[in-house]
Amino acid sequence: MKDMTQGAPAKLILGFAAPMLAGSLFQQVYNVADTMIVGRYLGEEALAGVGSTGTLTAFLLALVMGLCNGAGLIVAQCFGCKDTGKMKKTVVSLIWVAGGMTAVISLLGIVASRFFLTLLGVPENVIGYSAEYLHILYSFVCGSVAYNGAAAILRSTGDSRTPLAALAASSLLNVGLDLFLITVCGLGVAGAAYATVLSQLLSAVICIVYLVKKRRLLGLSGMGVKPDRHFVLLIMKTGFPAAFQSCMISLGGMSVQRLVNSYGASVMAAYVAANRIDSMAIQIIVSIGTALSVFTGQNMGQDNFGRIHEGLKKTLGMMLTASSMVAVLVFTFRRELMGIFLDPSESAQAVGIGAVYLSVIGVAYLIAGVMQSYQNVIRGAGDVNTCMVAGLTELAGRIVFAYLLSSVIGVTGIWIATPLSWGCGCVIPVVRYYGGKWKTKKLIEGGMQPAG
């Protein structure tokens, strides 16, 4: 538990971001382990099949994840103004809302996954792998949702270390299970899916057990069991814009995935592998941005705008330094990184295509650093509708640029669309920040309340 309303902003943000970065990297190990082991042991088609499920999974989970993040913003502001009564009502309401949504999403994912994959244009030689993987994932999706909900609560109260410990344990389990279930038991793609869901369940259990043990210290003791209608609606109001934004971005990703699929298995495999590398590389930018969002949320609880301005200024410096370093490293070792996932002697074409992707995406990290800084101040303040508009602008740019440029210069046009779309998404939060209206978007009113 960490109070971010006092102390040096840069030290607090960096100190909070460091465990979160480690946690995010461990979370990416899920994907990297699946990708590397599936690609190496099961081949290019199996890798393309598993990889093509990412955008669909993100789309189906976007709503419940958005609600978890929305509840996290409310908890951060409650924690900042020491209103434990409202914080407890928020947590109870989140449990009911997320639980109900998870049941619906699980059923939809199990029943309709093959239909969605067909809409995505997944080739016949790949779709069987994709459907098998998704069926298992959505049968046990409760683990992923429970972890993200519990982690959102912990991070909003300044605890980024417990989610890190949970992800470290689950990532190690995931790698071990991947190797055992695929190479020893011969379960193929199903083995990778079972390894993932079992690992997610472990991370959820660790975070929930910690919340139960530390409930008094966190101000969560004596919670009721019935959801509060006002806080259910507040979670929906706060989380829906982020959820809708995530859904639309996922739809954009699915649209781009369909375009990638039209180029065949080699391009699909290159896209999957390069995306895994990109997801790992950008985590330092995302982690610092998320830390700034929590910092902003807690200080909004006390209307401390000067402190928020100072936090943003320090964050921009960290972002520009970090994104420059990441861009150089990714560009320099792009082929070596692709070789982790694909055998260069057997998939030389895919490795070359992925290397071009990584050459382009490195340029975009500087834009992402600026975008994440301003957008997370706006988000932490509670100005979620502006974040949604920025996300939709980014989405529109990605789709338009991908289809337009690919029709002129081929698959490289899809890669170039990413930095261009991030540039589009950067404009709105910057303008909104200097306009100042975000200061009026506080989610929770009131000061200190008794803990009982």
Tab-separated table of N, CA and C in Angstrom, residues 173-294:
chain	number	residue	atom	x	y	z
A	173	LEU	N	5.127	-21.228	-13.763
A	173	LEU	CA	4.266	-22.395	-13.927
A	173	LEU	C	3.872	-22.574	-15.392
A	174	ASN	N	3.583	-21.464	-16.060
A	174	ASN	CA	3.163	-21.522	-17.468
A	174	ASN	C	4.236	-22.138	-18.357
A	175	VAL	N	5.484	-21.702	-18.166
A	175	VAL	CA	6.585	-22.234	-18.972
A	175	VAL	C	6.768	-23.725	-18.711
A	176	GLY	N	6.758	-24.097	-17.443
A	176	GLY	CA	6.927	-25.505	-17.098
A	176	GLY	C	5.812	-26.373	-17.662
A	177	LEU	N	4.565	-25.898	-17.531
A	177	LEU	CA	3.428	-26.663	-18.050
A	177	LEU	C	3.445	-26.729	-19.575
A	178	ASP	N	3.833	-25.620	-20.224
A	178	ASP	CA	3.943	-25.630	-21.693
A	178	ASP	C	4.863	-26.755	-22.153
A	179	LEU	N	6.049	-26.790	-21.589
A	179	LEU	CA	7.034	-27.801	-21.986
A	179	LEU	C	6.532	-29.214	-21.666
A	180	PHE	N	5.945	-29.367	-20.486
A	180	PHE	CA	5.491	-30.695	-20.075
A	180	PHE	C	4.313	-31.179	-20.926
A	181	LEU	N	3.301	-30.330	-21.089
A	181	LEU	CA	2.080	-30.750	-21.780
A	181	LEU	C	2.260	-30.901	-23.287
A	182	ILE	N	3.173	-30.102	-23.863
A	182	ILE	CA	3.384	-30.181	-25.315
A	182	ILE	C	4.433	-31.219	-25.682
A	183	THR	N	5.584	-31.166	-25.018
A	183	THR	CA	6.689	-32.029	-25.437
A	183	THR	C	6.656	-33.413	-24.785
A	184	VAL	N	6.123	-33.507	-23.575
A	184	VAL	CA	6.086	-34.799	-22.874
A	184	VAL	C	4.745	-35.508	-23.082
A	185	CYS	N	3.646	-34.753	-22.838
A	185	CYS	CA	2.310	-35.363	-22.950
A	185	CYS	C	1.778	-35.391	-24.375
A	186	GLY	N	2.373	-34.571	-25.254
A	186	GLY	CA	1.949	-34.562	-26.652
A	186	GLY	C	0.552	-34.011	-26.871
A	187	LEU	N	0.131	-33.033	-26.059
A	187	LEU	CA	-1.219	-32.477	-26.187
A	187	LEU	C	-1.340	-31.404	-27.261
A	188	GLY	N	-0.226	-31.010	-27.870
A	188	GLY	CA	-0.271	-30.030	-28.947
A	188	GLY	C	-0.752	-28.666	-28.483
A	189	VAL	N	-1.590	-28.017	-29.317
A	189	VAL	CA	-2.111	-26.683	-29.015
A	189	VAL	C	-2.929	-26.691	-27.726
A	190	ALA	N	-3.646	-27.784	-27.467
A	190	ALA	CA	-4.428	-27.884	-26.227
A	190	ALA	C	-3.527	-27.782	-25.005
A	191	GLY	N	-2.320	-28.317	-25.088
A	191	GLY	CA	-1.379	-28.223	-23.978
A	191	GLY	C	-1.009	-26.788	-23.670
A	192	ALA	N	-0.784	-25.987	-24.724
A	192	ALA	CA	-0.476	-24.569	-24.525
A	192	ALA	C	-1.645	-23.844	-23.874
A	193	ALA	N	-2.872	-24.187	-24.270
A	193	ALA	CA	-4.066	-23.552	-23.698
A	193	ALA	C	-4.242	-23.917	-22.226
A	194	TYR	N	-4.098	-25.197	-21.908
A	194	TYR	CA	-4.231	-25.623	-20.508
A	194	TYR	C	-3.152	-24.985	-19.627
A	195	ALA	N	-1.942	-24.871	-20.154
A	195	ALA	CA	-0.867	-24.229	-19.394
A	195	ALA	C	-1.225	-22.787	-19.072
A	196	THR	N	-1.801	-22.091	-20.031
A	196	THR	CA	-2.169	-20.685	-19.840
A	196	THR	C	-3.263	-20.518	-18.793
A	197	VAL	N	-4.346	-21.296	-18.909
A	197	VAL	CA	-5.470	-21.090	-17.979
A	197	VAL	C	-5.111	-21.509	-16.556
A	198	LEU	N	-4.331	-22.569	-16.406
A	198	LEU	CA	-3.924	-22.982	-15.059
A	198	LEU	C	-3.020	-21.931	-14.415
A	199	SER	N	-2.171	-21.324	-15.202
A	199	SER	CA	-1.287	-20.279	-14.690
A	199	SER	C	-2.079	-19.037	-14.301
A	200	GLN	N	-3.076	-18.690	-15.102
A	200	GLN	CA	-3.921	-17.539	-14.779
A	200	GLN	C	-4.696	-17.765	-13.485
A	201	LEU	N	-5.175	-18.973	-13.280
A	201	LEU	CA	-5.881	-19.292	-12.033
A	201	LEU	C	-4.965	-19.131	-10.823
A	202	LEU	N	-3.709	-19.536	-10.967
A	202	LEU	CA	-2.755	-19.374	-9.861
A	202	LEU	C	-2.559	-17.901	-9.523
A	203	SER	N	-2.374	-17.044	-10.539
A	203	SER	CA	-2.167	-15.609	-10.287
A	203	SER	C	-3.384	-14.995	-9.600
A	204	ALA	N	-4.591	-15.439	-9.986
A	204	ALA	CA	-5.814	-14.933	-9.357
A	204	ALA	C	-5.879	-15.327	-7.888
A	205	VAL	N	-5.578	-16.577	-7.601
A	205	VAL	CA	-5.633	-17.077	-6.215
A	205	VAL	C	-4.667	-16.299	-5.317
A	206	ILE	N	-3.451	-16.049	-5.807
A	206	ILE	CA	-2.447	-15.338	-5.008
A	206	ILE	C	-2.944	-13.935	-4.654
A	207	CYS	N	-3.470	-13.204	-5.633
A	207	CYS	CA	-3.931	-11.828	-5.380
A	207	CYS	C	-5.148	-11.795	-4.464
A	208	ILE	N	-6.072	-12.710	-4.665
A	208	ILE	CA	-7.284	-12.729	-3.840
A	208	ILE	C	-6.958	-13.088	-2.398
A	209	VAL	N	-6.095	-14.070	-2.209
A	209	VAL	CA	-5.689	-14.452	-0.846
A	209	VAL	C	-5.019	-13.280	-0.141
A	210	TYR	N	-4.184	-12.534	-0.875
A	210	TYR	CA	-3.524	-11.365	-0.273
A	210	TYR	C	-4.557	-10.304	0.117
A	211	LEU	N	-5.521	-10.047	-0.750
A	211	LEU	CA	-6.567	-9.059	-0.443
A	211	LEU	C	-7.341	-9.456	0.815
A	212	VAL	N	-7.648	-10.734	0.942
A	212	VAL	CA	-8.387	-11.211	2.121
A	212	VAL	C	-7.557	-11.044	3.388
A	213	LYS	N	-6.269	-11.396	3.313
A	213	LYS	CA	-5.400	-11.304	4.483
A	213	LYS	C	-5.150	-9.857	4.903
A	214	LYS	N	-5.045	-8.952	3.940
A	214	LYS	CA	-4.702	-7.557	4.216
A	214	LYS	C	-5.907	-6.625	4.140
A	215	ARG	N	-7.115	-7.173	4.224
A	215	ARG	CA	-8.305	-6.356	4.017
A	215	ARG	C	-8.425	-5.230	5.039
A	216	ARG	N	-7.995	-5.466	6.283
A	216	ARG	CA	-8.091	-4.415	7.299
A	216	ARG	C	-7.110	-3.283	7.001
A	217	LEU	N	-5.878	-3.631	6.633
A	217	LEU	CA	-4.868	-2.631	6.307
A	217	LEU	C	-5.263	-1.820	5.078
A	218	LEU	N	-5.902	-2.468	4.117
A	218	LEU	CA	-6.305	-1.797	2.875
A	218	LEU	C	-7.602	-1.011	3.040
A	219	GLY	N	-8.248	-1.153	4.185
A	219	GLY	CA	-9.516	-0.453	4.395
A	219	GLY	C	-10.697	-1.193	3.811
A	220	LEU	N	-10.560	-2.528	3.647
A	220	LEU	CA	-11.614	-3.314	3.011
A	220	LEU	C	-12.271	-4.305	3.977
A	221	SER	N	-12.026	-4.152	5.264
A	221	SER	CA	-12.659	-5.057	6.223
A	221	SER	C	-14.129	-4.685	6.399
A	222	GLY	N	-14.946	-5.684	6.725
A	222	GLY	CA	-16.362	-5.430	6.974
A	222	GLY	C	-17.162	-5.100	5.728
A	223	MET	N	-16.750	-5.637	4.579
A	223	MET	CA	-17.503	-5.384	3.344
A	223	MET	C	-18.823	-6.149	3.375
A	224	GLY	N	-19.842	-5.581	2.774
A	224	GLY	CA	-21.120	-6.262	2.648
A	224	GLY	C	-21.071	-7.277	1.516
A	225	VAL	N	-22.215	-7.901	1.246
A	225	VAL	CA	-22.274	-8.897	0.175
A	225	VAL	C	-23.181	-8.452	-0.977
A	226	LYS	N	-23.974	-7.412	-0.737
A	226	LYS	CA	-24.889	-6.947	-1.780
A	226	LYS	C	-24.279	-5.757	-2.522
A	227	PRO	N	-24.434	-5.730	-3.841
A	227	PRO	CA	-23.903	-4.591	-4.607
A	227	PRO	C	-24.724	-3.332	-4.357
A	228	ASP	N	-24.057	-2.201	-4.373
A	228	ASP	CA	-24.721	-0.901	-4.228
A	228	ASP	C	-25.067	-0.375	-5.621
A	229	ARG	N	-26.335	-0.087	-5.840
A	229	ARG	CA	-26.798	0.322	-7.178
A	229	ARG	C	-26.032	1.527	-7.700
A	230	HIS	N	-25.774	2.503	-6.834
A	230	HIS	CA	-25.068	3.710	-7.255
A	230	HIS	C	-23.669	3.374	-7.752
A	231	PHE	N	-22.987	2.481	-7.046
A	231	PHE	CA	-21.613	2.166	-7.425
A	231	PHE	C	-21.545	1.195	-8.604
A	232	VAL	N	-22.574	0.375	-8.764
A	232	VAL	CA	-22.664	-0.436	-9.979
A	232	VAL	C	-22.745	0.485	-11.194
A	233	LEU	N	-23.616	1.484	-11.095
A	233	LEU	CA	-23.777	2.434	-12.203
A	233	LEU	C	-22.515	3.268	-12.411
A	234	LEU	N	-21.841	3.625	-11.309
A	234	LEU	CA	-20.621	4.418	-11.423
A	234	LEU	C	-19.511	3.606	-12.097
A	235	ILE	N	-19.408	2.313	-11.745
A	235	ILE	CA	-18.430	1.440	-12.403
A	235	ILE	C	-18.742	1.329	-13.889
A	236	MET	N	-20.029	1.162	-14.204
A	236	MET	CA	-20.436	1.070	-15.612
A	236	MET	C	-20.120	2.367	-16.346
A	237	LYS	N	-20.422	3.484	-15.689
A	237	LYS	CA	-20.186	4.786	-16.315
A	237	LYS	C	-18.699	5.041	-16.514
A	238	THR	N	-17.905	4.668	-15.533
A	238	THR	CA	-16.464	4.899	-15.608
A	238	THR	C	-15.775	3.883	-16.510
A	239	GLY	N	-16.214	2.629	-16.404
A	239	GLY	CA	-15.543	1.576	-17.150
A	239	GLY	C	-15.999	1.426	-18.581
A	240	PHE	N	-17.243	1.826	-18.876
A	240	PHE	CA	-17.758	1.593	-20.230
A	240	PHE	C	-16.962	2.308	-21.314
A	241	PRO	N	-16.616	3.593	-21.138
A	241	PRO	CA	-15.824	4.226	-22.205
A	241	PRO	C	-14.516	3.497	-22.493
A	242	ALA	N	-13.821	3.066	-21.434
A	242	ALA	CA	-12.572	2.319	-21.636
A	242	ALA	C	-12.861	0.968	-22.279
A	243	ALA	N	-13.959	0.326	-21.840
A	243	ALA	CA	-14.331	-0.965	-22.419
A	243	ALA	C	-14.716	-0.811	-23.882
A	244	PHE	N	-15.502	0.205	-24.168
A	244	PHE	CA	-15.924	0.446	-25.555
A	244	PHE	C	-14.713	0.758	-26.425
A	245	GLN	N	-13.807	1.572	-25.885
A	245	GLN	CA	-12.572	1.887	-26.608
A	245	GLN	C	-11.788	0.612	-26.887
A	246	SER	N	-11.655	-0.249	-25.879
A	246	SER	CA	-10.917	-1.497	-26.060
A	246	SER	C	-11.599	-2.399	-27.086
A	247	CYS	N	-12.935	-2.445	-27.035
A	247	CYS	CA	-13.676	-3.246	-28.014
A	247	CYS	C	-13.420	-2.755	-29.430
A	248	MET	N	-13.479	-1.443	-29.597
A	248	MET	CA	-13.279	-0.880	-30.925
A	248	MET	C	-11.838	-1.082	-31.407
A	249	ILE	N	-10.897	-0.923	-30.490
A	249	ILE	CA	-9.489	-1.161	-30.853
A	249	ILE	C	-9.286	-2.627	-31.214
A	250	SER	N	-9.951	-3.520	-30.464
A	250	SER	CA	-9.859	-4.940	-30.785
A	250	SER	C	-10.491	-5.245	-32.134
A	251	LEU	N	-11.617	-4.575	-32.424
A	251	LEU	CA	-12.228	-4.738	-33.742
A	251	LEU	C	-11.282	-4.258	-34.837
A	252	GLY	N	-10.599	-3.152	-34.534
A	252	GLY	CA	-9.598	-2.667	-35.486
A	252	GLY	C	-8.480	-3.674	-35.658
A	253	GLY	N	-8.055	-4.269	-34.514
A	253	GLY	CA	-7.026	-5.297	-34.583
A	253	GLY	C	-7.490	-6.505	-35.366
A	254	MET	N	-8.777	-6.881	-35.195
A	254	MET	CA	-9.330	-7.989	-35.954
A	254	MET	C	-9.384	-7.669	-37.440
A	255	SER	N	-9.712	-6.419	-37.747
A	255	SER	CA	-9.742	-5.992	-39.145
A	255	SER	C	-8.354	-6.069	-39.767
A	256	VAL	N	-7.363	-5.609	-39.004
A	256	VAL	CA	-5.973	-5.690	-39.484
A	256	VAL	C	-5.526	-7.151	-39.548
A	257	GLN	N	-5.946	-7.963	-38.547
A	257	GLN	CA	-5.603	-9.389	-38.562
A	257	GLN	C	-6.160	-10.066	-39.807
A	258	ARG	N	-7.367	-9.696	-40.190
A	258	ARG	CA	-7.970	-10.257	-41.411
A	258	ARG	C	-7.136	-9.888	-42.629
A	259	LEU	N	-6.662	-8.647	-42.645
A	259	LEU	CA	-5.811	-8.203	-43.746
A	259	LEU	C	-4.507	-8.994	-43.761
A	260	VAL	N	-3.917	-9.187	-42.577
A	260	VAL	CA	-2.680	-9.978	-42.475
A	260	VAL	C	-2.927	-11.414	-42.934
A	261	ASN	N	-4.071	-11.993	-42.503
A	261	ASN	CA	-4.391	-13.372	-42.868
A	261	ASN	C	-4.454	-13.577	-44.376
A	262	SER	N	-4.834	-12.538	-45.103
A	262	SER	CA	-4.967	-12.651	-46.556
A	262	SER	C	-3.623	-12.853	-47.246
A	263	TYR	N	-2.520	-12.600	-46.528
A	263	TYR	CA	-1.188	-12.767	-47.107
A	263	TYR	C	-0.605	-14.166	-46.864
A	264	GLY	N	-1.326	-15.032	-46.106
A	264	GLY	CA	-0.873	-16.405	-45.933
A	264	GLY	C	-0.175	-16.679	-44.611
A	265	ALA	N	0.171	-17.957	-44.401
A	265	ALA	CA	0.689	-18.428	-43.110
A	265	ALA	C	2.020	-17.796	-42.731
A	266	SER	N	2.916	-17.540	-43.703
A	266	SER	CA	4.234	-16.973	-43.377
A	266	SER	C	4.099	-15.565	-42.798
A	267	VAL	N	3.254	-14.745	-43.423
A	267	VAL	CA	3.030	-13.392	-42.915
A	267	VAL	C	2.316	-13.450	-41.573
A	268	MET	N	1.360	-14.372	-41.416
A	268	MET	CA	0.661	-14.523	-40.142
A	268	MET	C	1.640	-14.874	-39.027
A	269	ALA	N	2.520	-15.846	-39.294
A	269	ALA	CA	3.499	-16.257	-38.283
A	269	ALA	C	4.454	-15.119	-37.951
A	270	ALA	N	4.889	-14.359	-38.975
A	270	ALA	CA	5.772	-13.212	-38.747
A	270	ALA	C	5.081	-12.161	-37.882
A	271	TYR	N	3.812	-11.925	-38.148
A	271	TYR	CA	3.033	-10.927	-37.413
A	271	TYR	C	2.881	-11.339	-35.945
A	272	VAL	N	2.607	-12.630	-35.723
A	272	VAL	CA	2.458	-13.138	-34.362
A	272	VAL	C	3.757	-12.959	-33.576
A	273	ALA	N	4.880	-13.428	-34.171
A	273	ALA	CA	6.165	-13.364	-33.473
A	273	ALA	C	6.586	-11.921	-33.210
A	274	ALA	N	6.469	-11.069	-34.230
A	274	ALA	CA	6.871	-9.666	-34.073
A	274	ALA	C	5.975	-8.949	-33.064
A	275	ASN	N	4.700	-9.307	-33.031
A	275	ASN	CA	3.783	-8.712	-32.054
A	275	ASN	C	4.165	-9.084	-30.631
A	276	ARG	N	4.627	-10.317	-30.436
A	276	ARG	CA	5.059	-10.730	-29.104
A	276	ARG	C	6.259	-9.893	-28.652
A	277	ILE	N	7.193	-9.684	-29.566
A	277	ILE	CA	8.374	-8.865	-29.251
A	277	ILE	C	7.952	-7.435	-28.953
A	278	ASP	N	7.079	-6.897	-29.783
A	278	ASP	CA	6.582	-5.531	-29.594
A	278	ASP	C	5.869	-5.401	-28.248
A	279	SER	N	5.058	-6.400	-27.907
A	279	SER	CA	4.327	-6.365	-26.636
A	279	SER	C	5.275	-6.347	-25.440
A	280	MET	N	6.370	-7.077	-25.542
A	280	MET	CA	7.376	-7.062	-24.474
A	280	MET	C	8.078	-5.705	-24.413
A	281	ALA	N	8.490	-5.201	-25.590
A	281	ALA	CA	9.296	-3.980	-25.649
A	281	ALA	C	8.555	-2.761	-25.131
A	282	ILE	N	7.252	-2.704	-25.395
A	282	ILE	CA	6.498	-1.496	-25.054
A	282	ILE	C	6.052	-1.477	-23.595
A	283	GLN	N	6.295	-2.554	-22.852
A	283	GLN	CA	5.808	-2.624	-21.475
A	283	GLN	C	6.398	-1.548	-20.569
A	284	ILE	N	7.620	-1.126	-20.830
A	284	ILE	CA	8.201	-0.072	-19.982
A	284	ILE	C	7.419	1.227	-20.145
A	285	ILE	N	6.964	1.504	-21.363
A	285	ILE	CA	6.164	2.702	-21.630
A	285	ILE	C	4.791	2.568	-20.982
A	286	VAL	N	4.174	1.414	-21.135
A	286	VAL	CA	2.847	1.184	-20.556
A	286	VAL	C	2.891	1.231	-19.028
A	287	SER	N	3.931	0.663	-18.439
A	287	SER	CA	4.032	0.609	-16.972
A	287	SER	C	4.201	1.992	-16.363
A	288	ILE	N	5.056	2.812	-16.965
A	288	ILE	CA	5.223	4.182	-16.458
A	288	ILE	C	3.925	4.955	-16.618
A	289	GLY	N	3.238	4.746	-17.740
A	289	GLY	CA	1.959	5.423	-17.960
A	289	GLY	C	0.915	5.017	-16.943
A	290	THR	N	0.825	3.717	-16.643
A	290	THR	CA	-0.143	3.242	-15.649
A	290	THR	C	0.170	3.794	-14.260
A	291	ALA	N	1.465	3.858	-13.922
A	291	ALA	CA	1.858	4.444	-12.635
A	291	ALA	C	1.427	5.903	-12.552
A	292	LEU	N	1.560	6.619	-13.661
A	292	LEU	CA	1.124	8.029	-13.687
A	292	LEU	C	-0.386	8.129	-13.515
A	293	SER	N	-1.135	7.171	-14.058
A	293	SER	CA	-2.590	7.172	-13.909
A	293	SER	C	-2.994	7.001	-12.447
A	294	VAL	N	-2.349	6.073	-11.733
A	294	VAL	CA	-2.636	5.876	-10.305
A	294	VAL	C	-2.221	7.113	-9.510
